[in-house]
Tab-separated table of C-alpha atoms in Angstrom:
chain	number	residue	atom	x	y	z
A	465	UNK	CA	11.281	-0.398	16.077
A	466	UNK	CA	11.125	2.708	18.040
A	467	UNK	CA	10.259	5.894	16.059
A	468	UNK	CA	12.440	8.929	14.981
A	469	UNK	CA	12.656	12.053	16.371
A	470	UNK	CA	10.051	14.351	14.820
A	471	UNK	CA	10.949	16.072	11.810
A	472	UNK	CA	9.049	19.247	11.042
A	473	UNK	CA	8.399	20.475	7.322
A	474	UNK	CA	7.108	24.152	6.030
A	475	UNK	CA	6.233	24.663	2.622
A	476	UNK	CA	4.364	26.941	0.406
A	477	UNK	CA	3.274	27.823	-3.335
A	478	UNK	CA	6.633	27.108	-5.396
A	479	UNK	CA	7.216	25.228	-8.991
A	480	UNK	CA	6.797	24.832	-11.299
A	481	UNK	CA	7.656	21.392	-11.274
A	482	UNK	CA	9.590	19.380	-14.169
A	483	UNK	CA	11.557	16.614	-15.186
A	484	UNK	CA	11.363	12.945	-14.499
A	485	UNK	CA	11.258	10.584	-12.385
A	486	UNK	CA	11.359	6.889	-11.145
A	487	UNK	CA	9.262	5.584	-8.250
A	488	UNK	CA	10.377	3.488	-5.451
A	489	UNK	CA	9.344	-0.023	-6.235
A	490	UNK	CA	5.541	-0.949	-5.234
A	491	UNK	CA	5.010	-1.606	-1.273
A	492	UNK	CA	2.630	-4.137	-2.058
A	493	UNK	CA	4.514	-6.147	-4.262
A	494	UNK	CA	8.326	-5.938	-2.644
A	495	UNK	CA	6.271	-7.355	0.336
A	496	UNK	CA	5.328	-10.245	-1.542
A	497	UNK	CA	8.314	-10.881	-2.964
A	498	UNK	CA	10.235	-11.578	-0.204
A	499	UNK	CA	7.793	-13.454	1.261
A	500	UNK	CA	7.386	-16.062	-1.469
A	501	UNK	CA	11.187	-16.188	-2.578
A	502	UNK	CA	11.502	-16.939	1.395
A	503	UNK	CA	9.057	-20.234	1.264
A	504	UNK	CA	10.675	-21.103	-2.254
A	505	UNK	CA	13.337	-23.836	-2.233
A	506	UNK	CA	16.594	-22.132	-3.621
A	507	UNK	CA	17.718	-18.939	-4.735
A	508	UNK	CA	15.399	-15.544	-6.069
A	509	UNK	CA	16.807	-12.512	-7.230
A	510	UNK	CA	14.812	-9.466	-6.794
A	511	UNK	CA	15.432	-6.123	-8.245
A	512	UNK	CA	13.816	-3.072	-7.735
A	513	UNK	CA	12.226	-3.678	-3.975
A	514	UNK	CA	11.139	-0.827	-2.279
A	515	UNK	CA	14.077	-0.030	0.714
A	516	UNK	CA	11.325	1.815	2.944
A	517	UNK	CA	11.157	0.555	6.859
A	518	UNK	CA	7.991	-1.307	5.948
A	519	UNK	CA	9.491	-3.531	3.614
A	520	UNK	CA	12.747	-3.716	5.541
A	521	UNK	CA	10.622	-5.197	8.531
A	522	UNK	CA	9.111	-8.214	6.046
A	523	UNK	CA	13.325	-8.723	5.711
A	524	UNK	CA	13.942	-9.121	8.979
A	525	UNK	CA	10.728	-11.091	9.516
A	526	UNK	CA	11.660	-13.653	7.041
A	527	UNK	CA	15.455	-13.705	8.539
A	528	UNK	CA	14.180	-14.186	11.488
A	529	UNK	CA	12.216	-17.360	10.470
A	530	UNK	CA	14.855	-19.243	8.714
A	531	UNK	CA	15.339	-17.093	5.232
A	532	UNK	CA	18.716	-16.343	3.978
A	533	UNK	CA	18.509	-11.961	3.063
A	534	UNK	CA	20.792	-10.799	1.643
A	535	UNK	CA	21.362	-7.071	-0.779
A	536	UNK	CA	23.746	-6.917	-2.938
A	537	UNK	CA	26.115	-3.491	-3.298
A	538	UNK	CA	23.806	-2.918	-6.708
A	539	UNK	CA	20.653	-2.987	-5.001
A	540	UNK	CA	19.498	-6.684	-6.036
A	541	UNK	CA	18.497	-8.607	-3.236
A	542	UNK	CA	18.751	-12.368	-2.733
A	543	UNK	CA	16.626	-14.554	-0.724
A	544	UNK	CA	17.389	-18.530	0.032
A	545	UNK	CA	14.626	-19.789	1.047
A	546	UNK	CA	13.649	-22.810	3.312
A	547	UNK	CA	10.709	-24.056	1.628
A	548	UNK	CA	7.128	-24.017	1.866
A	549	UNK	CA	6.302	-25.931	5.885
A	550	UNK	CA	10.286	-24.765	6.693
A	551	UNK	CA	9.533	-22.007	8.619
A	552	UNK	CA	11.584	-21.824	12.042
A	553	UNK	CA	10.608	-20.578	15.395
A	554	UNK	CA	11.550	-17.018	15.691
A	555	UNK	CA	13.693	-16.098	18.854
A	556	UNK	CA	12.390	-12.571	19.763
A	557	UNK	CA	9.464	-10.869	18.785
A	558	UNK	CA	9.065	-9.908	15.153
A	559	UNK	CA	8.825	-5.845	15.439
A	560	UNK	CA	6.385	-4.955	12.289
A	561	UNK	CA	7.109	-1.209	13.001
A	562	UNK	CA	4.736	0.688	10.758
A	563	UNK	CA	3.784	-2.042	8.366
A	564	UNK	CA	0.130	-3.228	8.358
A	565	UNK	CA	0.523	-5.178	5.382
A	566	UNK	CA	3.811	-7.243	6.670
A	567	UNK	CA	1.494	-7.957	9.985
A	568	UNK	CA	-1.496	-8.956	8.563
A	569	UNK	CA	0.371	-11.479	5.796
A	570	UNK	CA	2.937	-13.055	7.893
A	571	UNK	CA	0.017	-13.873	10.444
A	572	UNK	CA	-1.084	-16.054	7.811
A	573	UNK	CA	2.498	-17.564	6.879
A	574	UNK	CA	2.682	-18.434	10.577
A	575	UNK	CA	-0.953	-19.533	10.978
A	576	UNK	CA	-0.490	-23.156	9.445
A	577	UNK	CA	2.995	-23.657	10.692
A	578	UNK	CA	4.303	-25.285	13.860
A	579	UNK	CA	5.294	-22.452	15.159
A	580	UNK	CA	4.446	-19.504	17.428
A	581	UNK	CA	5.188	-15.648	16.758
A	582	UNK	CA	4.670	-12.990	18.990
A	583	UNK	CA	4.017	-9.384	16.466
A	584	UNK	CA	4.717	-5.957	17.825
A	585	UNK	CA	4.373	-2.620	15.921
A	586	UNK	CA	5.036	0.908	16.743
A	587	UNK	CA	2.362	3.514	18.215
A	588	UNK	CA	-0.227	3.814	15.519
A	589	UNK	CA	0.222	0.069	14.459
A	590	UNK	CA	-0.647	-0.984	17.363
A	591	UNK	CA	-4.026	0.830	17.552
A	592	UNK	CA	-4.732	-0.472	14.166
A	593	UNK	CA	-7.432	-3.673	14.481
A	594	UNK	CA	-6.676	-6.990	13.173
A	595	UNK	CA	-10.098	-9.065	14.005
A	596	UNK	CA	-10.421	-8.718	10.317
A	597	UNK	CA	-7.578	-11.326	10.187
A	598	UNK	CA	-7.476	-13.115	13.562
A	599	UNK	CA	-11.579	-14.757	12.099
A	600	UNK	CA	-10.469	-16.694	9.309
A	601	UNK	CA	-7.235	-17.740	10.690
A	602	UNK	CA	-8.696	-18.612	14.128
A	603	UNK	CA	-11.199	-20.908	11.472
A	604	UNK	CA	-8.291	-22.604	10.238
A	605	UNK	CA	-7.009	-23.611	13.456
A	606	UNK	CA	-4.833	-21.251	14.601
A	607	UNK	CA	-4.461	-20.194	18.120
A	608	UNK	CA	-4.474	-16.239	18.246
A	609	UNK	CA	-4.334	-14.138	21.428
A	610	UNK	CA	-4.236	-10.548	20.556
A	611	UNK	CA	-4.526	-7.291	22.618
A	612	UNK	CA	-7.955	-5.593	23.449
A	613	UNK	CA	-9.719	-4.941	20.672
A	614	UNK	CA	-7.577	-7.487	18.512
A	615	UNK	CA	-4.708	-5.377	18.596
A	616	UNK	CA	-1.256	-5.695	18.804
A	617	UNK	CA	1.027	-6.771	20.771
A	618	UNK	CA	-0.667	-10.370	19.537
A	619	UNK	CA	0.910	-14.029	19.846
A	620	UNK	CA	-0.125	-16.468	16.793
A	621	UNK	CA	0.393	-20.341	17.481
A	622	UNK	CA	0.346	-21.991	14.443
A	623	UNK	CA	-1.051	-25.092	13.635
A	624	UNK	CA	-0.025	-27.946	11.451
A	625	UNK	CA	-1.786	-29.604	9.531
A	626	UNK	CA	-4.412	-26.371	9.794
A	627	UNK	CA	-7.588	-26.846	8.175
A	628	UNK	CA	-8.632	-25.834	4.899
A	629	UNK	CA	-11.609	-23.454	4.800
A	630	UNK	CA	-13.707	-21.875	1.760
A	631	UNK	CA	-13.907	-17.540	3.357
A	632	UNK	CA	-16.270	-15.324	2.072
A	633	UNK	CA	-14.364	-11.713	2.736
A	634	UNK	CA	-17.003	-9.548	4.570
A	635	UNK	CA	-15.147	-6.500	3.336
A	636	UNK	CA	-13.192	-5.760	0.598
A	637	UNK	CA	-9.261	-6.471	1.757
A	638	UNK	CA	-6.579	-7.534	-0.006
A	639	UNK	CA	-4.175	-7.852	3.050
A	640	UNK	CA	-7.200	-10.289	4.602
A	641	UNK	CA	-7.446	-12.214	1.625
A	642	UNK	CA	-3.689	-12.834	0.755
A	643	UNK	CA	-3.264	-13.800	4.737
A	644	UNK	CA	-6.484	-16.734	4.166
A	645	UNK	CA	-4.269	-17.666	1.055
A	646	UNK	CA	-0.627	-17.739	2.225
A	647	UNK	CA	-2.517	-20.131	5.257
A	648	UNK	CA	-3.730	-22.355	2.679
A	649	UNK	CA	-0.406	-22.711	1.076
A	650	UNK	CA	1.007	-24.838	3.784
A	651	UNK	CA	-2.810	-26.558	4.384
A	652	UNK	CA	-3.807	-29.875	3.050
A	653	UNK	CA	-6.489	-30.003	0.491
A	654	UNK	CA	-7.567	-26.744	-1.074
A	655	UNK	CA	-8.481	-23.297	0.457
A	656	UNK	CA	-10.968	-20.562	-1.281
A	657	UNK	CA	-11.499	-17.227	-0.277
A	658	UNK	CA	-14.759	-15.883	-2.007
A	659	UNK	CA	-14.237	-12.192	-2.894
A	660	UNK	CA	-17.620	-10.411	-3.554
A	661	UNK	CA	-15.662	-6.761	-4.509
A	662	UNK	CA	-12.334	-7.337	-6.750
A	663	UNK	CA	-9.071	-6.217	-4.463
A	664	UNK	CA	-5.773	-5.920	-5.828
A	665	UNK	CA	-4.540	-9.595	-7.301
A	666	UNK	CA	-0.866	-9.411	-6.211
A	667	UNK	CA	-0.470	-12.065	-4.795
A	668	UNK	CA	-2.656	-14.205	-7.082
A	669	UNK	CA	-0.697	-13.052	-10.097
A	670	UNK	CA	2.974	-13.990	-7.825
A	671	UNK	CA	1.609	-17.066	-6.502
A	672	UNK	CA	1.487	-18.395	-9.511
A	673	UNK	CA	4.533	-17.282	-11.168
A	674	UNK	CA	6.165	-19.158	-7.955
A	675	UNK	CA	4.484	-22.318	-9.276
A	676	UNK	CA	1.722	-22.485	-6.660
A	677	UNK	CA	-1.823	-24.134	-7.751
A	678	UNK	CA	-3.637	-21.526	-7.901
A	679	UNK	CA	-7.243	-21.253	-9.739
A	680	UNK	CA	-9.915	-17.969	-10.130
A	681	UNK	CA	-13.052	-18.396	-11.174
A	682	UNK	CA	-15.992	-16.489	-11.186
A	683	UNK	CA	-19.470	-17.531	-9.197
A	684	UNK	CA	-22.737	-16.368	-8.069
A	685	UNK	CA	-21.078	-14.393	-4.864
A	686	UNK	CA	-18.198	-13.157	-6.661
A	687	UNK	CA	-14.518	-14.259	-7.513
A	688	UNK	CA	-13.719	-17.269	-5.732
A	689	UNK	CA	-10.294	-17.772	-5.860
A	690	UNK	CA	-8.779	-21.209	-4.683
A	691	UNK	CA	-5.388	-22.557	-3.334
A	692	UNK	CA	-3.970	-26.032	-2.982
A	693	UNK	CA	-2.035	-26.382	-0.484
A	694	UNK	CA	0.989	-28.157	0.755
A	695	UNK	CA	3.318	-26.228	-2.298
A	696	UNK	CA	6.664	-26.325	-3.485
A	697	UNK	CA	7.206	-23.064	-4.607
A	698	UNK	CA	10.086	-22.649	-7.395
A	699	UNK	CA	12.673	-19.450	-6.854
A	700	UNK	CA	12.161	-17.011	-9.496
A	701	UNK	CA	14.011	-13.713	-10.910
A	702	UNK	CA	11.743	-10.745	-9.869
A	703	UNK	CA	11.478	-6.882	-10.948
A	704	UNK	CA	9.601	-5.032	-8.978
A	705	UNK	CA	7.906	-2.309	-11.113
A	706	UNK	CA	6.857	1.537	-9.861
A	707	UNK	CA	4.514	1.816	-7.367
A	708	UNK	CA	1.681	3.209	-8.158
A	709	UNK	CA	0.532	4.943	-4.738
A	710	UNK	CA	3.603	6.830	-4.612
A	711	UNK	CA	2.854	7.933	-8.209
A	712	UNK	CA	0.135	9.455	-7.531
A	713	UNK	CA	2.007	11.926	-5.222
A	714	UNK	CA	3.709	13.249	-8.530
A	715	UNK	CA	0.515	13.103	-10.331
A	716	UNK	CA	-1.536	15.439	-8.667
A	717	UNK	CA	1.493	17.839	-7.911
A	718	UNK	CA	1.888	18.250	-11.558
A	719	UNK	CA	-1.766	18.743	-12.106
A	720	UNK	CA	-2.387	21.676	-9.728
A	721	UNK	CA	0.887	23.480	-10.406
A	722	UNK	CA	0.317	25.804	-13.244
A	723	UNK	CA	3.566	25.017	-15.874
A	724	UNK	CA	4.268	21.644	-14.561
A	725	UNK	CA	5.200	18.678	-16.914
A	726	UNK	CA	6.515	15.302	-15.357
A	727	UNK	CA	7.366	12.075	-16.519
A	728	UNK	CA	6.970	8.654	-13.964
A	729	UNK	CA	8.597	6.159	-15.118
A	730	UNK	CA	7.499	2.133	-14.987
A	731	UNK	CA	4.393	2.865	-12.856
A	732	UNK	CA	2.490	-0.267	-12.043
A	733	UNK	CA	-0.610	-0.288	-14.033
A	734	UNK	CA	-2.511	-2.919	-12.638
A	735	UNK	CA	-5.978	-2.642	-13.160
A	736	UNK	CA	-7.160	-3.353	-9.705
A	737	UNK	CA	-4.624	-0.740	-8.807
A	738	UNK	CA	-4.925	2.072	-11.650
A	739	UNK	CA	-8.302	3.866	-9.871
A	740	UNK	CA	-6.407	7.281	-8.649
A	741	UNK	CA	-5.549	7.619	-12.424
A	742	UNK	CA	-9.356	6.800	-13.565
A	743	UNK	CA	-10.287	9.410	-11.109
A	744	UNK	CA	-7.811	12.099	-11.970
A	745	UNK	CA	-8.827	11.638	-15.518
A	746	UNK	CA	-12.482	12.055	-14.910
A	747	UNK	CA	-11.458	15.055	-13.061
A	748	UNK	CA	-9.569	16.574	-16.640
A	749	UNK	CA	-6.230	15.530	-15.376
A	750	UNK	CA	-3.784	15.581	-18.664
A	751	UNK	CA	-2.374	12.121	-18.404
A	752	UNK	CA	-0.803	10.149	-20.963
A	753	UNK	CA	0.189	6.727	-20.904
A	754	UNK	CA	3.536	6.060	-23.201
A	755	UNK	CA	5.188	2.617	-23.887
A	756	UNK	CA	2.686	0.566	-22.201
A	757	UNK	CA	4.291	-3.053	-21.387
A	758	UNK	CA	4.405	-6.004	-18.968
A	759	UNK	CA	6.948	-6.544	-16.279
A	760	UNK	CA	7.111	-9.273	-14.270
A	761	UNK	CA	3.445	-10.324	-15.026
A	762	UNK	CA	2.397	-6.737	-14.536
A	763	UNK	CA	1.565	-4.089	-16.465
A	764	UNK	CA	3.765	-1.112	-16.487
A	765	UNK	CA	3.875	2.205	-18.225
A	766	UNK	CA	5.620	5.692	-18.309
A	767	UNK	CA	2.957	8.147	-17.113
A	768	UNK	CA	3.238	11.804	-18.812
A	769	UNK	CA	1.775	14.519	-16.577
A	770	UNK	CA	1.260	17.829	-17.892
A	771	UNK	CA	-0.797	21.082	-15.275
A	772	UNK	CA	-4.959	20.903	-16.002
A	773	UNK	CA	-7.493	23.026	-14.510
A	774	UNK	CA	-9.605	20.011	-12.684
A	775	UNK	CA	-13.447	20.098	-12.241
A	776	UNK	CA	-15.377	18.093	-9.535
A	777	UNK	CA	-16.472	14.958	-9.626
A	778	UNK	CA	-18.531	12.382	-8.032
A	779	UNK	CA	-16.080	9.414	-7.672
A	780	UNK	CA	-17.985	6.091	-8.521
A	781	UNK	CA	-17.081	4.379	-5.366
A	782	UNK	CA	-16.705	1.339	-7.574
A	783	UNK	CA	-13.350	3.016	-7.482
A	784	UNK	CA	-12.720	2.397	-4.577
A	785	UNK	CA	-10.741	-0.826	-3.990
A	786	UNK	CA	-8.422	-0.118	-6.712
A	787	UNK	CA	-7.369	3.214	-4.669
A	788	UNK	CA	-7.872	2.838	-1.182
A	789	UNK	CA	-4.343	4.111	-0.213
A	790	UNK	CA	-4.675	7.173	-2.986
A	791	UNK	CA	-7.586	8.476	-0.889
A	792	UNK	CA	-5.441	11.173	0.604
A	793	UNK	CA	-4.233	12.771	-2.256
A	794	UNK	CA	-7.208	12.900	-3.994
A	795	UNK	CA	-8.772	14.661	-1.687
A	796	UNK	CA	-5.900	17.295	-2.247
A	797	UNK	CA	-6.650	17.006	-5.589
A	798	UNK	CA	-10.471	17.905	-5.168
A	799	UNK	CA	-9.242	20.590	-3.115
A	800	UNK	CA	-7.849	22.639	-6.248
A	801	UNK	CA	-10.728	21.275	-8.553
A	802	UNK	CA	-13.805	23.324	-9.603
A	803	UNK	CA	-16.732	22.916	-7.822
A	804	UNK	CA	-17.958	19.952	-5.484
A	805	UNK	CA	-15.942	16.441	-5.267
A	806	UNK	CA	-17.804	13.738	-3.486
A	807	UNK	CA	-15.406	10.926	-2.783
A	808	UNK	CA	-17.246	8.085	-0.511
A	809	UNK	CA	-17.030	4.263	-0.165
A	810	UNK	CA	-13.931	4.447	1.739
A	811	UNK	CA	-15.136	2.884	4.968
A	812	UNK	CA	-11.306	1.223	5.057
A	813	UNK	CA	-9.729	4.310	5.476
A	814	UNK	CA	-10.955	4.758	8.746
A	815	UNK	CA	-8.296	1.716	10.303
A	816	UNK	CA	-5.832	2.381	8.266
A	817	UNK	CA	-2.287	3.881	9.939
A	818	UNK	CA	-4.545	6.977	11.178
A	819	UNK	CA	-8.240	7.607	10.423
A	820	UNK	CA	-7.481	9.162	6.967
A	821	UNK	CA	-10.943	10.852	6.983
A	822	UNK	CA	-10.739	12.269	9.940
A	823	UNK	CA	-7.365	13.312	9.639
A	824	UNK	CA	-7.446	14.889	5.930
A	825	UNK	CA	-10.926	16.709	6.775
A	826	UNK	CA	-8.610	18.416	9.987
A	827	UNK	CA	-5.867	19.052	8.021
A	828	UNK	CA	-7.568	20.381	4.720
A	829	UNK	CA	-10.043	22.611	6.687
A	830	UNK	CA	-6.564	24.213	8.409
A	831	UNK	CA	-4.928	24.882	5.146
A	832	UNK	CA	-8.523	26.791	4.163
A	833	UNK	CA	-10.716	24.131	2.400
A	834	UNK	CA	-14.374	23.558	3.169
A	835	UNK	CA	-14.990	19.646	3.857
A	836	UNK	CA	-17.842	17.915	5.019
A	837	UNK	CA	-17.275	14.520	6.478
A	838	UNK	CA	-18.522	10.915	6.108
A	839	UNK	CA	-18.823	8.024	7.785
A	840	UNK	CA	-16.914	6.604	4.051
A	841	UNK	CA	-15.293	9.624	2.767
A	842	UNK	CA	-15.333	13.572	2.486
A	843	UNK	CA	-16.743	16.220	-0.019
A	844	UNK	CA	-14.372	18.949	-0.844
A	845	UNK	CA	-15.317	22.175	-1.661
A	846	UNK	CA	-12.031	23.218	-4.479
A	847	UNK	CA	-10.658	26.147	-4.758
A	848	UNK	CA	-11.045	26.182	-8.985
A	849	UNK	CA	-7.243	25.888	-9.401
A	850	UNK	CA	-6.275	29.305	-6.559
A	851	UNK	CA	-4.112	28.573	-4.151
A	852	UNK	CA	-5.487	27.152	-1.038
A	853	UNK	CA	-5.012	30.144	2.073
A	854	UNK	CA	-2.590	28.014	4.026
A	855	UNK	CA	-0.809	29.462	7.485
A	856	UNK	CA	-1.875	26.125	8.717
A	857	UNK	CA	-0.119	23.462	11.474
A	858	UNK	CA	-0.869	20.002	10.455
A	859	UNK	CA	-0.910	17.035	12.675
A	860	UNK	CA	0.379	13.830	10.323
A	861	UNK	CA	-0.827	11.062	13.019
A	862	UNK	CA	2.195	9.175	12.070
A	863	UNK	CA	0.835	8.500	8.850
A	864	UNK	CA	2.987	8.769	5.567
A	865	UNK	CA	0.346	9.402	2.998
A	866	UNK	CA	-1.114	12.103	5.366
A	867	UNK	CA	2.437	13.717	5.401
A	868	UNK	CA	2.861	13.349	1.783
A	869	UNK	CA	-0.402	14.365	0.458
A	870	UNK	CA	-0.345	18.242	2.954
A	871	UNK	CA	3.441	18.141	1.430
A	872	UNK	CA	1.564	17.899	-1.919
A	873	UNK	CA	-1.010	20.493	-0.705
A	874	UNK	CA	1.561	23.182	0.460
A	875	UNK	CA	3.042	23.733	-2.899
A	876	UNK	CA	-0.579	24.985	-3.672
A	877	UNK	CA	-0.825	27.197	-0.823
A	878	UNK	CA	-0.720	31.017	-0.425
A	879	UNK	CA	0.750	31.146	3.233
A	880	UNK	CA	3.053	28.441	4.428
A	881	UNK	CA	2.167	24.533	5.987
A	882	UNK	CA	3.280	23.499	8.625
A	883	UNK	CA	3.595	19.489	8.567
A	884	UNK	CA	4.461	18.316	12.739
A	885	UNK	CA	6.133	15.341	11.155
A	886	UNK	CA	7.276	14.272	8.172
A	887	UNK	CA	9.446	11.073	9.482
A	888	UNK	CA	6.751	8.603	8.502
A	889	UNK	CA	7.626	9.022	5.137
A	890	UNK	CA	10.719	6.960	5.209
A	891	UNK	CA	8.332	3.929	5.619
A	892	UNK	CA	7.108	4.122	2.200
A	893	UNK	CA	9.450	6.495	0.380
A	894	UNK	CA	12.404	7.462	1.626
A	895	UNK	CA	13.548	10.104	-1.167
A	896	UNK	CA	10.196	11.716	-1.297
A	897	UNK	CA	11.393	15.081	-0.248
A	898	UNK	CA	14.820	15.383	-2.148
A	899	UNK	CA	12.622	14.417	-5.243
A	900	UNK	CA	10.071	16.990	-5.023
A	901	UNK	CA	13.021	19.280	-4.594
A	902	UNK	CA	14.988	18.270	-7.861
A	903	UNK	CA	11.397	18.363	-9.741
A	904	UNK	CA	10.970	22.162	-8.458
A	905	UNK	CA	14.423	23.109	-9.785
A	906	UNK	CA	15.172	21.388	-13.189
């Protein structure tokens, strides 16, 4: 999947912003969904999925291993699948593009099936590590041979009948987690991963709405969650609700814009996903929480968001796992907050698609902001709600939440930022821009 051209973005201080809007569907749970409707035997609907490039690449992934993808002209997409064990051989490489997530789960998919799949990615996925992955997989039986330093390109040779193993996560990873599990579901006998800090339950909750065997229970090391294995998963009629990481975009652009008031509609509220708005809230953010109901087996709400001066915090890094990928923008956040924010206990954010702590301290300090960096986070010196100084060139890394959050960040800022390349975006959320521009008009 070779990348775009760059695209180049300048903004500066501008709103306020109002109106509403609707969220592309959550990353982490389109993902999913075409995953399991693919190893289900018949026919699931799925409405909602997120049409970003990550997403699209779990689509061709599954294609290319037997699933039947298809999208209807009203947006619903339909998967045939071929079955729990049915996976085929894929001809050609499968091209992940930008998408750590697709990687890391479909390496555990192919891990316990007869099969071998070679994974490519673009530029900054392939400097991203995937030891994490290649331990417990390599445990039960497959053969992995990655690039130096575990990256990709990497080959995975499933085997079959792999071997069930009980996985103690030595860090706190959904993605790693969910890859141990989808193994197991083609395993004989039962798999448990052991997770000492609580990670988003995706694919626990959809597991079992496909009809898996799936059991959680707590014990003296933590949630130890366990799969039996050798499934038939059942097809199943899936809406994919808000997600909540591109919320938070919206969120913090309507709390630092003096006169803003937004509504986000059917935002995922999962609890091991709802920490940016825990945060913002501690912070004074003026966020209200209207027709709270369940979707799918989630919880969804509409999320009012009215401006609030915002005062420093010290974010519990209990936090942490339950807003790993809302880092970035809260760090913009603390950047217009009064006082001192210490945000830490983000060691993850260092591998993710750039080294988001490295990356936001470079950027924020350009646009003006005092930072000081950690090995597992930053402290942000805010401005107390003025706009930031700005006349600043950012470098994204390739990253979308990087590009996003400085876009967030410029319409804060006295003298215009500069973002080197805003392309990235389109693997998350491809109408990003043309919303924030019918929010700062209406």
């Amino acid at each position: 999947m070779s990348h775009p051209e760059p695209r180049p973005l300048t903004l500066s201080a501008r709103g306020p912003l109002r109106g509403t809007v609707t969220v592309p569907g959550d990353k982490s749970i389109s993902h999913r969904s075409l995953m399991f409707s693919a190893l289900a035997v018949g026919e699931s609907r799925i409405e909602g999925l997120l049409e970003g490039e990550d997403v699209l690449a779990t689509a061709a992934a599954m294609r290319a291993m037997g699933a039947d993808v298809t999208r209807d002209e009203d947006g619903v997409w339909r998967v045939h699948g071929v079955g729990v064990g049915g996976l085929l051989q894929p001809q050609a490489a499968l091209d992940m593009g930008n998408s750590g997530t697709s990687t890391r789960l479909l390496m555990g998919l192919v891990a316990s099936h007869p099969i071998t799949a070679t994974f490519t990615g673009d530029g900054s996925l392939s400097g991203r590590p995937m030891g994490r992955v290649i331990e417990p997989l390599s445990r039960m039986g497959a053969d992995i041979t990655a690039s130096p330093g575990g990256r990709l390109p990497l080959m995975v040779r499933g085997l079959n009948p792999a071997v069930p193993i009980e996985y103690t996560l030595p860090v706190a990873s959904a993605q790693v987690k969910s890859a141990v599990l989808l193994a197991g579901l083609n395993t004989p006998g039962i798999t448990r991963v052991i997770e000492p800090v609580p990670t988003r339950d995706h694919s626990e909750r959809m597991l079992r709405g496909f009809g898996a065997d799936l059991r959680i229970e707590d014990g003296a090391d933590g949630k130890i969650i366990s799969i039996t294995g050798e499934a038939e998963l059942k097809p199943q009629h899936i809406v994919v609700p808000g997600d909540p990481s591109s919320a938070g975009f919206w969120m913090v652009a309507a709390s630092i814009v003096p006169g803003s008031e937004i509504l986000i509609r059917n935002v995922c509220m999962n609890p091991t996903r709802a920490g940016l708005i825990t945060a913002l809230k501690l912070m004074g953010a003026d966020i209200s929480e209207i027709d709270a109901r369940e979707m799918g087996g989630e919880a969804v709400a509409d999320l009012r968001v009215r401006h609030a001066p915002l005062s420093a915090i010290e974010v519990p890094p209990a936090l942490a796992p339950s807003m790993i990928d809302e880092y970035p923008i809260l760090f913009v956040a603390a950047a217009f907050a009064q006082g001192r924010t210490v945000a830490r206990g983000a060691h993850e954010l260092r591998v993710k698609e750039s080294d988001r702590i490295a990356t936001m301290r470079i950027a924020l300090e350009a646009a003006g902001v005092s930072t000081i960096e950690h090995e597992d986070g930053l402290t942000i010196e805010g401005s107390g709600g003025e706009l930031l100084p700005g006349a600043a060139h950012i470098a994204s890394k390739l990253d979308h939440r990087i590009a996003m959050s400085m876009a967030i960040a410029g319409l804060g800022a006295r003298r215009a930022i500069t973002i080197d390349d805003v392309s990235p975006v389109a693997t998350s959320y491809p109408g990003f821009f043309g919303v924030m521009e019918s929010l700062l008009v209406a």
